[in-house]
Amino acid sequence: EEEGEVEEKEDEADEEEGKYEKFWKAFGKYIKMGLIEDAANRTRLAKLLRYATSKSGDKEISLEEYVANMKEEQKNIYYISGEDKESLLKSPSVEKLLAMDYEIIFMTDSVDEYTVQHLTEFEGKRLINASREGLKLEEGDKDKRREELYKDKFKPLTDYIKETLGKKVEKVMISKHLVSSPVVALSADYGWTAQMEKVMKSQAFSDQSKFEFMKSKRNFGINPRHPMIVELNSKIKDGSADEATKDSVLSLYLSAVVAAGYQLTPEDAVDFSTRVASIVSSSIGVAVDAPLEPEIEVQDDVVEEEEGEEESGEESEGEESEGEE
């Protein structure tokens, strides 16, 4: 009997969950908008929110469930916003969090960026955007000392990158986000994220001057353990940096911007496509400035013969159709 009661309660819970899923799909966006507008009921509305996460599979979970699932040493709620869950899961910004087995909330609705601006914490836990600088991870003295050593060791490279990129980035630093990728493009604390940039750009009467100002607030992070970064730093330290070194830095930057979901400026888009073409040319052993092959020659008499054959064919078809009549 007890087993039967447990099964019955589970069925009821599943049924209630199914009902809420339907409700959320129909009214979820309105709840998010309400959370922005209704400050008095913000905490209560936050409990109604549902999001897909790196551990939720096909389900969407509440912030309460997220907090209950948090690892013991985890102090903050981590999220990232973008187009879809699959692309966000591959973002360089979340490599460290995934390596630490922290759950990450995926915000894929355009209104989410506005919602989290008004929901800075939940149940005493801060909401941290993984695509911004500073993950606010717990660090011991050993970690802090290691970071200082990396800063000193890679100062030649970070200075060189800042000089090369100029106003494209606000800051170049050792990244705490990366594990396997060489570089990452991040939003500054007060700049727009890639998703917010897209939302603002899509608005009909967006202020272009504000857009140009906010989009420039990007930081560029490097992975001090990646062999490409180690080699670039060595070249700069021993004075063997050349035009190819500069090209490598620019290529890494543009690839990081694309990977982060930012839209390239027309100028950067042309530069990026040129660099990709150069890489392809090099990989197949063709010089970038190799001359074009001459056009295939078509002999005039062959063309005339073909035209004559076509005309005679049309005449014979006409005669056959007349004979059938």
PDB file of C-alpha atoms in Angstrom:
ATOM      1  CA  GLU A   1       0.000   0.000   0.000  1.00  0.00           C
ATOM      2  CA  GLU A   2       2.819   2.387   0.891  1.00  0.00           C
ATOM      3  CA  GLU A   3       4.492   1.769  -2.470  1.00  0.00           C
ATOM      4  CA  GLY A   4       1.186   2.479  -4.192  1.00  0.00           C
ATOM      5  CA  GLU A   5       0.829   5.785  -2.318  1.00  0.00           C
ATOM      6  CA  VAL A   6       4.391   6.809  -3.223  1.00  0.00           C
ATOM      7  CA  GLU A   7       3.773   6.045  -6.903  1.00  0.00           C
ATOM      8  CA  GLU A   8       0.501   7.967  -6.777  1.00  0.00           C
ATOM      9  CA  LYS A   9       2.249  11.015  -5.263  1.00  0.00           C
ATOM     10  CA  GLU A  10       4.994  10.829  -7.894  1.00  0.00           C
ATOM     11  CA  ASP A  11       2.387  10.694 -10.658  1.00  0.00           C
ATOM     12  CA  GLU A  12       0.646  13.731  -9.157  1.00  0.00           C
ATOM     13  CA  ALA A  13       3.979  15.605  -8.958  1.00  0.00           C
ATOM     14  CA  ASP A  14       4.745  14.761 -12.603  1.00  0.00           C
ATOM     15  CA  GLU A  15       1.279  15.939 -13.606  1.00  0.00           C
ATOM     16  CA  GLU A  16       1.728  19.233 -11.736  1.00  0.00           C
ATOM     17  CA  GLU A  17       5.146  19.678 -13.330  1.00  0.00           C
ATOM     18  CA  GLY A  18       3.664  19.068 -16.772  1.00  0.00           C
ATOM     19  CA  LYS A  19       0.965  21.673 -16.107  1.00  0.00           C
ATOM     20  CA  TYR A  20       3.580  24.235 -15.007  1.00  0.00           C
ATOM     21  CA  GLU A  21       5.665  23.564 -18.130  1.00  0.00           C
ATOM     22  CA  LYS A  22       2.660  24.484 -20.282  1.00  0.00           C
ATOM     23  CA  PHE A  23       2.009  27.561 -18.142  1.00  0.00           C
ATOM     24  CA  TRP A  24       5.680  28.627 -18.377  1.00  0.00           C
ATOM     25  CA  LYS A  25       5.774  28.251 -22.149  1.00  0.00           C
ATOM     26  CA  ALA A  26       2.674  30.422 -22.467  1.00  0.00           C
ATOM     27  CA  PHE A  27       3.452  33.097 -19.856  1.00  0.00           C
ATOM     28  CA  GLY A  28       7.187  32.835 -19.064  1.00  0.00           C
ATOM     29  CA  LYS A  29       8.101  35.998 -20.961  1.00  0.00           C
ATOM     30  CA  TYR A  30       5.425  37.980 -19.115  1.00  0.00           C
ATOM     31  CA  ILE A  31       6.757  36.770 -15.759  1.00  0.00           C
ATOM     32  CA  LYS A  32      10.245  37.967 -16.753  1.00  0.00           C
ATOM     33  CA  MET A  33       8.827  41.350 -17.753  1.00  0.00           C
ATOM     34  CA  GLY A  34       6.893  41.508 -14.495  1.00  0.00           C
ATOM     35  CA  LEU A  35      10.080  40.881 -12.554  1.00  0.00           C
ATOM     36  CA  ILE A  36      11.592  43.951 -14.228  1.00  0.00           C
ATOM     37  CA  GLU A  37       8.570  46.192 -13.557  1.00  0.00           C
ATOM     38  CA  ASP A  38       7.321  44.938 -10.173  1.00  0.00           C
ATOM     39  CA  ALA A  39      10.064  45.564  -7.609  1.00  0.00           C
ATOM     40  CA  ALA A  40       7.800  44.732  -4.658  1.00  0.00           C
ATOM     41  CA  ASN A  41       7.134  41.184  -5.885  1.00  0.00           C
ATOM     42  CA  ARG A  42      10.521  40.558  -7.507  1.00  0.00           C
ATOM     43  CA  THR A  43      11.592  37.835  -5.028  1.00  0.00           C
ATOM     44  CA  ARG A  44       8.304  35.948  -5.419  1.00  0.00           C
ATOM     45  CA  LEU A  45       8.398  36.186  -9.210  1.00  0.00           C
ATOM     46  CA  ALA A  46      12.023  34.976  -9.268  1.00  0.00           C
ATOM     47  CA  LYS A  47      10.850  31.665  -7.833  1.00  0.00           C
ATOM     48  CA  LEU A  48       8.660  31.156 -10.906  1.00  0.00           C
ATOM     49  CA  LEU A  49      11.574  31.462 -13.374  1.00  0.00           C
ATOM     50  CA  ARG A  50      12.696  28.360 -15.274  1.00  0.00           C
ATOM     51  CA  TYR A  51      15.946  27.871 -17.200  1.00  0.00           C
ATOM     52  CA  ALA A  52      17.839  25.132 -19.007  1.00  0.00           C
ATOM     53  CA  THR A  53      21.246  24.416 -17.461  1.00  0.00           C
ATOM     54  CA  SER A  54      24.410  22.464 -18.220  1.00  0.00           C
ATOM     55  CA  LYS A  55      23.068  19.641 -16.032  1.00  0.00           C
ATOM     56  CA  SER A  56      19.298  19.772 -16.583  1.00  0.00           C
ATOM     57  CA  GLY A  57      19.189  17.788 -19.846  1.00  0.00           C
ATOM     58  CA  ASP A  58      15.961  18.537 -21.726  1.00  0.00           C
ATOM     59  CA  LYS A  59      14.285  20.009 -18.632  1.00  0.00           C
ATOM     60  CA  GLU A  60      14.171  23.562 -17.321  1.00  0.00           C
ATOM     61  CA  ILE A  61      14.726  24.074 -13.603  1.00  0.00           C
ATOM     62  CA  SER A  62      13.967  26.793 -11.064  1.00  0.00           C
ATOM     63  CA  LEU A  63      16.565  28.944  -9.307  1.00  0.00           C
ATOM     64  CA  GLU A  64      15.607  27.166  -6.066  1.00  0.00           C
ATOM     65  CA  GLU A  65      16.556  23.823  -7.623  1.00  0.00           C
ATOM     66  CA  TYR A  66      19.820  25.325  -8.895  1.00  0.00           C
ATOM     67  CA  VAL A  67      20.761  26.556  -5.404  1.00  0.00           C
ATOM     68  CA  ALA A  68      19.867  23.167  -3.894  1.00  0.00           C
ATOM     69  CA  ASN A  69      22.177  21.456  -6.425  1.00  0.00           C
ATOM     70  CA  MET A  70      25.128  23.822  -5.869  1.00  0.00           C
ATOM     71  CA  LYS A  71      28.464  22.316  -4.863  1.00  0.00           C
ATOM     72  CA  GLU A  72      29.499  22.909  -1.259  1.00  0.00           C
ATOM     73  CA  GLU A  73      32.323  25.332  -2.091  1.00  0.00           C
ATOM     74  CA  GLN A  74      30.279  27.238  -4.731  1.00  0.00           C
ATOM     75  CA  LYS A  75      29.303  30.745  -3.621  1.00  0.00           C
ATOM     76  CA  ASN A  76      27.562  32.181  -6.702  1.00  0.00           C
ATOM     77  CA  ILE A  77      24.959  31.349  -9.348  1.00  0.00           C
ATOM     78  CA  TYR A  78      26.569  31.259 -12.806  1.00  0.00           C
ATOM     79  CA  TYR A  79      24.805  31.962 -16.088  1.00  0.00           C
ATOM     80  CA  ILE A  80      25.576  32.852 -19.690  1.00  0.00           C
ATOM     81  CA  SER A  81      23.279  34.364 -22.315  1.00  0.00           C
ATOM     82  CA  GLY A  82      23.210  33.691 -26.052  1.00  0.00           C
ATOM     83  CA  GLU A  83      21.380  32.196 -29.014  1.00  0.00           C
ATOM     84  CA  ASP A  84      21.039  28.553 -27.927  1.00  0.00           C
ATOM     85  CA  LYS A  85      22.176  26.031 -25.341  1.00  0.00           C
ATOM     86  CA  GLU A  86      24.425  24.047 -27.714  1.00  0.00           C
ATOM     87  CA  SER A  87      26.592  27.020 -28.733  1.00  0.00           C
ATOM     88  CA  LEU A  88      26.790  28.352 -25.151  1.00  0.00           C
ATOM     89  CA  LEU A  89      27.990  24.982 -23.898  1.00  0.00           C
ATOM     90  CA  LYS A  90      30.973  25.278 -26.284  1.00  0.00           C
ATOM     91  CA  SER A  91      31.820  28.856 -25.321  1.00  0.00           C
ATOM     92  CA  PRO A  92      35.397  29.416 -24.056  1.00  0.00           C
ATOM     93  CA  SER A  93      33.882  31.578 -21.293  1.00  0.00           C
ATOM     94  CA  VAL A  94      32.500  28.538 -19.445  1.00  0.00           C
ATOM     95  CA  GLU A  95      35.481  26.155 -19.755  1.00  0.00           C
ATOM     96  CA  LYS A  96      36.709  26.705 -16.192  1.00  0.00           C
ATOM     97  CA  LEU A  97      33.235  26.409 -14.670  1.00  0.00           C
ATOM     98  CA  LEU A  98      32.557  23.154 -16.530  1.00  0.00           C
ATOM     99  CA  ALA A  99      35.959  21.804 -15.472  1.00  0.00           C
ATOM    100  CA  MET A 100      35.009  22.553 -11.847  1.00  0.00           C
ATOM    101  CA  ASP A 101      31.685  20.767 -12.404  1.00  0.00           C
ATOM    102  CA  TYR A 102      29.684  23.933 -11.620  1.00  0.00           C
ATOM    103  CA  GLU A 103      26.178  24.094 -13.070  1.00  0.00           C
ATOM    104  CA  ILE A 104      25.639  26.918 -15.581  1.00  0.00           C
ATOM    105  CA  ILE A 105      22.279  28.492 -16.409  1.00  0.00           C
ATOM    106  CA  PHE A 106      21.659  29.132 -20.115  1.00  0.00           C
ATOM    107  CA  MET A 107      19.626  32.267 -20.843  1.00  0.00           C
ATOM    108  CA  THR A 108      18.491  32.193 -24.472  1.00  0.00           C
ATOM    109  CA  ASP A 109      15.566  34.626 -24.419  1.00  0.00           C
ATOM    110  CA  SER A 110      16.228  38.205 -25.566  1.00  0.00           C
ATOM    111  CA  VAL A 111      14.493  39.592 -22.455  1.00  0.00           C
ATOM    112  CA  ASP A 112      16.799  37.644 -20.091  1.00  0.00           C
ATOM    113  CA  GLU A 113      19.532  40.288 -20.307  1.00  0.00           C
ATOM    114  CA  TYR A 114      17.102  42.887 -18.948  1.00  0.00           C
ATOM    115  CA  THR A 115      15.743  40.506 -16.297  1.00  0.00           C
ATOM    116  CA  VAL A 116      19.115  39.727 -14.694  1.00  0.00           C
ATOM    117  CA  GLN A 117      19.927  43.437 -14.485  1.00  0.00           C
ATOM    118  CA  HIS A 118      17.095  43.647 -11.940  1.00  0.00           C
ATOM    119  CA  LEU A 119      17.794  40.278 -10.293  1.00  0.00           C
ATOM    120  CA  THR A 120      21.329  40.587  -8.988  1.00  0.00           C
ATOM    121  CA  GLU A 121      20.965  37.832  -6.368  1.00  0.00           C
ATOM    122  CA  PHE A 122      18.734  34.963  -5.284  1.00  0.00           C
ATOM    123  CA  GLU A 123      18.600  33.512  -1.758  1.00  0.00           C
ATOM    124  CA  GLY A 124      21.813  35.355  -0.887  1.00  0.00           C
ATOM    125  CA  LYS A 125      23.690  34.047  -3.942  1.00  0.00           C
ATOM    126  CA  ARG A 126      24.987  36.546  -6.525  1.00  0.00           C
ATOM    127  CA  LEU A 127      24.171  35.976 -10.189  1.00  0.00           C
ATOM    128  CA  ILE A 128      27.456  36.056 -12.134  1.00  0.00           C
ATOM    129  CA  ASN A 129      27.595  36.329 -15.924  1.00  0.00           C
ATOM    130  CA  ALA A 130      30.283  33.924 -17.177  1.00  0.00           C
ATOM    131  CA  SER A 131      30.899  36.036 -20.288  1.00  0.00           C
ATOM    132  CA  ARG A 132      32.096  38.988 -18.205  1.00  0.00           C
ATOM    133  CA  GLU A 133      35.529  39.484 -16.658  1.00  0.00           C
ATOM    134  CA  GLY A 134      35.982  38.046 -13.165  1.00  0.00           C
ATOM    135  CA  LEU A 135      34.213  34.800 -12.270  1.00  0.00           C
ATOM    136  CA  LYS A 136      34.357  35.580  -8.539  1.00  0.00           C
ATOM    137  CA  LEU A 137      35.710  32.120  -7.789  1.00  0.00           C
ATOM    138  CA  GLU A 138      37.011  31.243  -4.333  1.00  0.00           C
ATOM    139  CA  GLU A 139      40.811  31.528  -4.399  1.00  0.00           C
ATOM    140  CA  GLY A 140      43.431  30.553  -1.855  1.00  0.00           C
ATOM    141  CA  ASP A 141      46.769  32.282  -1.275  1.00  0.00           C
ATOM    142  CA  LYS A 142      48.474  29.771  -3.570  1.00  0.00           C
ATOM    143  CA  ASP A 143      46.099  30.619  -6.450  1.00  0.00           C
ATOM    144  CA  LYS A 144      46.671  34.343  -5.969  1.00  0.00           C
ATOM    145  CA  ARG A 145      50.454  33.912  -5.958  1.00  0.00           C
ATOM    146  CA  ARG A 146      50.262  31.786  -9.114  1.00  0.00           C
ATOM    147  CA  GLU A 147      48.212  34.499 -10.844  1.00  0.00           C
ATOM    148  CA  GLU A 148      50.826  37.136  -9.970  1.00  0.00           C
ATOM    149  CA  LEU A 149      53.593  34.904 -11.351  1.00  0.00           C
ATOM    150  CA  TYR A 150      51.663  34.458 -14.605  1.00  0.00           C
ATOM    151  CA  LYS A 151      51.096  38.228 -14.848  1.00  0.00           C
ATOM    152  CA  ASP A 152      54.832  38.891 -14.529  1.00  0.00           C
ATOM    153  CA  LYS A 153      55.846  36.114 -16.908  1.00  0.00           C
ATOM    154  CA  PHE A 154      53.397  37.125 -19.659  1.00  0.00           C
ATOM    155  CA  LYS A 155      53.649  40.911 -19.263  1.00  0.00           C
ATOM    156  CA  PRO A 156      55.658  41.220 -22.527  1.00  0.00           C
ATOM    157  CA  LEU A 157      52.837  39.492 -24.425  1.00  0.00           C
ATOM    158  CA  THR A 158      49.924  41.312 -22.749  1.00  0.00           C
ATOM    159  CA  ASP A 159      51.621  44.683 -23.399  1.00  0.00           C
ATOM    160  CA  TYR A 160      52.301  43.694 -27.020  1.00  0.00           C
ATOM    161  CA  ILE A 161      48.695  42.554 -27.578  1.00  0.00           C
ATOM    162  CA  LYS A 162      47.295  45.798 -26.091  1.00  0.00           C
ATOM    163  CA  GLU A 163      49.570  47.836 -28.317  1.00  0.00           C
ATOM    164  CA  THR A 164      48.591  45.765 -31.381  1.00  0.00           C
ATOM    165  CA  LEU A 165      44.829  45.800 -30.769  1.00  0.00           C
ATOM    166  CA  GLY A 166      44.669  49.386 -29.516  1.00  0.00           C
ATOM    167  CA  LYS A 167      41.097  50.607 -29.000  1.00  0.00           C
ATOM    168  CA  LYS A 168      39.592  47.274 -30.010  1.00  0.00           C
ATOM    169  CA  VAL A 169      39.992  46.142 -26.371  1.00  0.00           C
ATOM    170  CA  GLU A 170      39.973  47.905 -23.050  1.00  0.00           C
ATOM    171  CA  LYS A 171      42.188  45.462 -21.205  1.00  0.00           C
ATOM    172  CA  VAL A 172      44.382  42.398 -21.895  1.00  0.00           C
ATOM    173  CA  MET A 173      44.829  39.991 -19.006  1.00  0.00           C
ATOM    174  CA  ILE A 174      45.464  36.423 -17.841  1.00  0.00           C
ATOM    175  CA  SER A 175      42.055  34.754 -18.061  1.00  0.00           C
ATOM    176  CA  LYS A 176      40.458  32.692 -15.295  1.00  0.00           C
ATOM    177  CA  HIS A 177      37.832  31.363 -17.704  1.00  0.00           C
ATOM    178  CA  LEU A 178      40.020  29.198 -19.926  1.00  0.00           C
ATOM    179  CA  VAL A 179      41.142  25.588 -19.808  1.00  0.00           C
ATOM    180  CA  SER A 180      41.757  24.391 -23.385  1.00  0.00           C
ATOM    181  CA  SER A 181      41.246  27.479 -25.582  1.00  0.00           C
ATOM    182  CA  PRO A 182      44.159  29.912 -26.137  1.00  0.00           C
ATOM    183  CA  VAL A 183      42.136  33.140 -25.869  1.00  0.00           C
ATOM    184  CA  VAL A 184      38.721  34.538 -24.980  1.00  0.00           C
ATOM    185  CA  ALA A 185      36.870  37.812 -25.638  1.00  0.00           C
ATOM    186  CA  LEU A 186      34.967  39.010 -22.564  1.00  0.00           C
ATOM    187  CA  SER A 187      32.673  41.892 -21.731  1.00  0.00           C
ATOM    188  CA  ALA A 188      33.971  44.511 -19.340  1.00  0.00           C
ATOM    189  CA  ASP A 189      31.951  44.889 -16.121  1.00  0.00           C
ATOM    190  CA  TYR A 190      30.121  47.912 -17.520  1.00  0.00           C
ATOM    191  CA  GLY A 191      30.089  46.983 -21.231  1.00  0.00           C
ATOM    192  CA  TRP A 192      27.461  45.077 -23.184  1.00  0.00           C
ATOM    193  CA  THR A 193      27.646  41.314 -23.519  1.00  0.00           C
ATOM    194  CA  ALA A 194      27.496  39.810 -27.020  1.00  0.00           C
ATOM    195  CA  GLN A 195      23.815  38.975 -26.550  1.00  0.00           C
ATOM    196  CA  MET A 196      22.941  42.454 -25.250  1.00  0.00           C
ATOM    197  CA  GLU A 197      24.809  43.971 -28.186  1.00  0.00           C
ATOM    198  CA  LYS A 198      22.614  41.998 -30.599  1.00  0.00           C
ATOM    199  CA  VAL A 199      19.433  42.996 -28.739  1.00  0.00           C
ATOM    200  CA  MET A 200      20.350  46.689 -28.744  1.00  0.00           C
ATOM    201  CA  LYS A 201      21.429  46.649 -32.385  1.00  0.00           C
ATOM    202  CA  SER A 202      18.120  45.082 -33.446  1.00  0.00           C
ATOM    203  CA  GLN A 203      16.075  47.887 -31.888  1.00  0.00           C
ATOM    204  CA  ALA A 204      14.670  50.209 -34.522  1.00  0.00           C
ATOM    205  CA  PHE A 205      15.707  53.514 -32.960  1.00  0.00           C
ATOM    206  CA  SER A 206      18.849  52.459 -31.137  1.00  0.00           C
ATOM    207  CA  ASP A 207      21.368  55.204 -30.371  1.00  0.00           C
ATOM    208  CA  GLN A 208      24.313  54.457 -32.676  1.00  0.00           C
ATOM    209  CA  SER A 209      26.763  56.636 -30.726  1.00  0.00           C
ATOM    210  CA  LYS A 210      25.906  54.779 -27.502  1.00  0.00           C
ATOM    211  CA  PHE A 211      26.247  51.486 -29.350  1.00  0.00           C
ATOM    212  CA  GLU A 212      29.726  52.385 -30.597  1.00  0.00           C
ATOM    213  CA  PHE A 213      30.787  53.415 -27.070  1.00  0.00           C
ATOM    214  CA  MET A 214      29.429  50.331 -25.270  1.00  0.00           C
ATOM    215  CA  LYS A 215      30.606  47.739 -27.777  1.00  0.00           C
ATOM    216  CA  SER A 216      34.206  48.867 -27.359  1.00  0.00           C
ATOM    217  CA  LYS A 217      34.224  47.787 -23.714  1.00  0.00           C
ATOM    218  CA  ARG A 218      35.732  44.370 -24.339  1.00  0.00           C
ATOM    219  CA  ASN A 219      38.543  42.579 -22.602  1.00  0.00           C
ATOM    220  CA  PHE A 220      40.874  40.034 -24.128  1.00  0.00           C
ATOM    221  CA  GLY A 221      41.988  37.097 -21.992  1.00  0.00           C
ATOM    222  CA  ILE A 222      44.863  34.728 -22.678  1.00  0.00           C
ATOM    223  CA  ASN A 223      45.509  31.183 -21.444  1.00  0.00           C
ATOM    224  CA  PRO A 224      49.066  31.132 -19.959  1.00  0.00           C
ATOM    225  CA  ARG A 225      49.239  27.335 -20.242  1.00  0.00           C
ATOM    226  CA  HIS A 226      48.399  27.132 -23.943  1.00  0.00           C
ATOM    227  CA  PRO A 227      51.427  26.345 -26.174  1.00  0.00           C
ATOM    228  CA  MET A 228      50.466  29.030 -28.722  1.00  0.00           C
ATOM    229  CA  ILE A 229      50.460  31.703 -26.011  1.00  0.00           C
ATOM    230  CA  VAL A 230      53.731  30.423 -24.522  1.00  0.00           C
ATOM    231  CA  GLU A 231      55.405  30.552 -27.950  1.00  0.00           C
ATOM    232  CA  LEU A 232      54.126  34.068 -28.723  1.00  0.00           C
ATOM    233  CA  ASN A 233      55.418  35.292 -25.365  1.00  0.00           C
ATOM    234  CA  SER A 234      58.823  33.726 -26.049  1.00  0.00           C
ATOM    235  CA  LYS A 235      59.064  35.460 -29.442  1.00  0.00           C
ATOM    236  CA  ILE A 236      58.352  38.853 -27.906  1.00  0.00           C
ATOM    237  CA  LYS A 237      60.751  38.321 -24.977  1.00  0.00           C
ATOM    238  CA  ASP A 238      63.662  37.324 -27.193  1.00  0.00           C
ATOM    239  CA  GLY A 239      62.973  40.138 -29.674  1.00  0.00           C
ATOM    240  CA  SER A 240      62.090  37.903 -32.632  1.00  0.00           C
ATOM    241  CA  ALA A 241      58.522  39.223 -33.009  1.00  0.00           C
ATOM    242  CA  ASP A 242      57.764  40.200 -36.598  1.00  0.00           C
ATOM    243  CA  GLU A 243      54.817  40.901 -38.889  1.00  0.00           C
ATOM    244  CA  ALA A 244      53.755  37.252 -38.620  1.00  0.00           C
ATOM    245  CA  THR A 245      53.543  37.643 -34.815  1.00  0.00           C
ATOM    246  CA  LYS A 246      51.270  40.649 -35.235  1.00  0.00           C
ATOM    247  CA  ASP A 247      49.112  38.697 -37.712  1.00  0.00           C
ATOM    248  CA  SER A 248      48.841  35.822 -35.230  1.00  0.00           C
ATOM    249  CA  VAL A 249      47.623  38.161 -32.476  1.00  0.00           C
ATOM    250  CA  LEU A 250      45.023  39.782 -34.750  1.00  0.00           C
ATOM    251  CA  SER A 251      43.816  36.371 -35.980  1.00  0.00           C
ATOM    252  CA  LEU A 252      43.462  35.090 -32.409  1.00  0.00           C
ATOM    253  CA  TYR A 253      41.532  38.228 -31.438  1.00  0.00           C
ATOM    254  CA  LEU A 254      39.094  37.971 -34.359  1.00  0.00           C
ATOM    255  CA  SER A 255      38.504  34.265 -33.746  1.00  0.00           C
ATOM    256  CA  ALA A 256      37.824  35.012 -30.051  1.00  0.00           C
ATOM    257  CA  VAL A 257      35.298  37.726 -30.958  1.00  0.00           C
ATOM    258  CA  VAL A 258      33.444  35.316 -33.269  1.00  0.00           C
ATOM    259  CA  ALA A 259      33.547  32.493 -30.664  1.00  0.00           C
ATOM    260  CA  ALA A 260      32.104  34.837 -28.023  1.00  0.00           C
ATOM    261  CA  GLY A 261      29.113  35.603 -30.264  1.00  0.00           C
ATOM    262  CA  TYR A 262      29.975  39.216 -31.045  1.00  0.00           C
ATOM    263  CA  GLN A 263      29.222  40.663 -34.461  1.00  0.00           C
ATOM    264  CA  LEU A 264      32.296  41.747 -36.388  1.00  0.00           C
ATOM    265  CA  THR A 265      32.478  45.277 -37.736  1.00  0.00           C
ATOM    266  CA  PRO A 266      32.477  45.439 -41.574  1.00  0.00           C
ATOM    267  CA  GLU A 267      36.199  46.259 -41.440  1.00  0.00           C
ATOM    268  CA  ASP A 268      36.974  43.316 -39.131  1.00  0.00           C
ATOM    269  CA  ALA A 269      34.752  40.988 -41.184  1.00  0.00           C
ATOM    270  CA  VAL A 270      36.771  41.714 -44.346  1.00  0.00           C
ATOM    271  CA  ASP A 271      40.012  41.308 -42.378  1.00  0.00           C
ATOM    272  CA  PHE A 272      38.798  37.991 -40.926  1.00  0.00           C
ATOM    273  CA  SER A 273      37.777  36.556 -44.313  1.00  0.00           C
ATOM    274  CA  THR A 274      41.158  37.597 -45.779  1.00  0.00           C
ATOM    275  CA  ARG A 275      42.980  35.829 -42.948  1.00  0.00           C
ATOM    276  CA  VAL A 276      40.920  32.649 -43.360  1.00  0.00           C
ATOM    277  CA  ALA A 277      41.652  32.660 -47.120  1.00  0.00           C
ATOM    278  CA  SER A 278      45.356  33.078 -46.337  1.00  0.00           C
ATOM    279  CA  ILE A 279      45.305  30.117 -43.921  1.00  0.00           C
ATOM    280  CA  VAL A 280      43.527  27.913 -46.490  1.00  0.00           C
ATOM    281  CA  SER A 281      45.999  28.958 -49.219  1.00  0.00           C
ATOM    282  CA  SER A 282      48.936  28.121 -46.977  1.00  0.00           C
ATOM    283  CA  SER A 283      47.505  24.731 -45.940  1.00  0.00           C
ATOM    284  CA  ILE A 284      47.095  23.578 -49.551  1.00  0.00           C
ATOM    285  CA  GLY A 285      50.395  25.042 -50.726  1.00  0.00           C
ATOM    286  CA  VAL A 286      49.070  27.888 -52.867  1.00  0.00           C
ATOM    287  CA  ALA A 287      50.637  31.350 -52.661  1.00  0.00           C
ATOM    288  CA  VAL A 288      48.219  34.087 -51.574  1.00  0.00           C
ATOM    289  CA  ASP A 289      49.219  36.246 -54.548  1.00  0.00           C
ATOM    290  CA  ALA A 290      49.223  33.349 -57.055  1.00  0.00           C
ATOM    291  CA  PRO A 291      47.971  34.549 -60.476  1.00  0.00           C
ATOM    292  CA  LEU A 292      44.571  33.438 -61.757  1.00  0.00           C
ATOM    293  CA  GLU A 293      44.397  30.640 -64.272  1.00  0.00           C
ATOM    294  CA  PRO A 294      43.577  31.838 -67.821  1.00  0.00           C
ATOM    295  CA  GLU A 295      39.988  31.344 -68.973  1.00  0.00           C
ATOM    296  CA  ILE A 296      39.200  28.178 -70.924  1.00  0.00           C
ATOM    297  CA  GLU A 297      39.391  28.963 -74.637  1.00  0.00           C
ATOM    298  CA  VAL A 298      36.327  28.170 -76.740  1.00  0.00           C
ATOM    299  CA  GLN A 299      36.939  27.823 -80.500  1.00  0.00           C
ATOM    300  CA  ASP A 300      34.581  29.836 -82.696  1.00  0.00           C
ATOM    301  CA  ASP A 301      34.067  27.083 -85.315  1.00  0.00           C
ATOM    302  CA  VAL A 302      33.030  24.595 -82.613  1.00  0.00           C
ATOM    303  CA  VAL A 303      30.400  27.044 -81.386  1.00  0.00           C
ATOM    304  CA  GLU A 304      29.112  27.536 -84.952  1.00  0.00           C
ATOM    305  CA  GLU A 305      28.973  23.771 -85.570  1.00  0.00           C
ATOM    306  CA  GLU A 306      27.024  23.249 -82.329  1.00  0.00           C
ATOM    307  CA  GLU A 307      24.575  26.013 -83.267  1.00  0.00           C
ATOM    308  CA  GLY A 308      24.140  24.459 -86.732  1.00  0.00           C
ATOM    309  CA  GLU A 309      23.470  21.041 -85.213  1.00  0.00           C
ATOM    310  CA  GLU A 310      20.874  22.538 -82.850  1.00  0.00           C
ATOM    311  CA  GLU A 311      19.089  24.312 -85.758  1.00  0.00           C
ATOM    312  CA  SER A 312      19.016  21.152 -87.920  1.00  0.00           C
ATOM    313  CA  GLY A 313      17.708  19.200 -84.938  1.00  0.00           C
ATOM    314  CA  GLU A 314      14.878  21.674 -84.451  1.00  0.00           C
ATOM    315  CA  GLU A 315      13.988  21.513 -88.190  1.00  0.00           C
ATOM    316  CA  SER A 316      13.844  17.695 -88.174  1.00  0.00           C
ATOM    317  CA  GLU A 317      11.619  17.769 -85.082  1.00  0.00           C
ATOM    318  CA  GLY A 318       9.281  20.188 -86.891  1.00  0.00           C
ATOM    319  CA  GLU A 319       9.103  17.907 -89.975  1.00  0.00           C
ATOM    320  CA  GLU A 320       8.346  14.865 -87.802  1.00  0.00           C
ATOM    321  CA  SER A 321       5.486  16.679 -86.028  1.00  0.00           C
ATOM    322  CA  GLU A 322       4.031  17.758 -89.425  1.00  0.00           C
ATOM    323  CA  GLY A 323       4.180  14.133 -90.679  1.00  0.00           C
ATOM    324  CA  GLU A 324       2.309  12.944 -87.591  1.00  0.00           C
ATOM    325  CA  GLU A 325      -0.462  15.450 -88.277  1.00  0.00           C
TER     326      GLU A 325
END
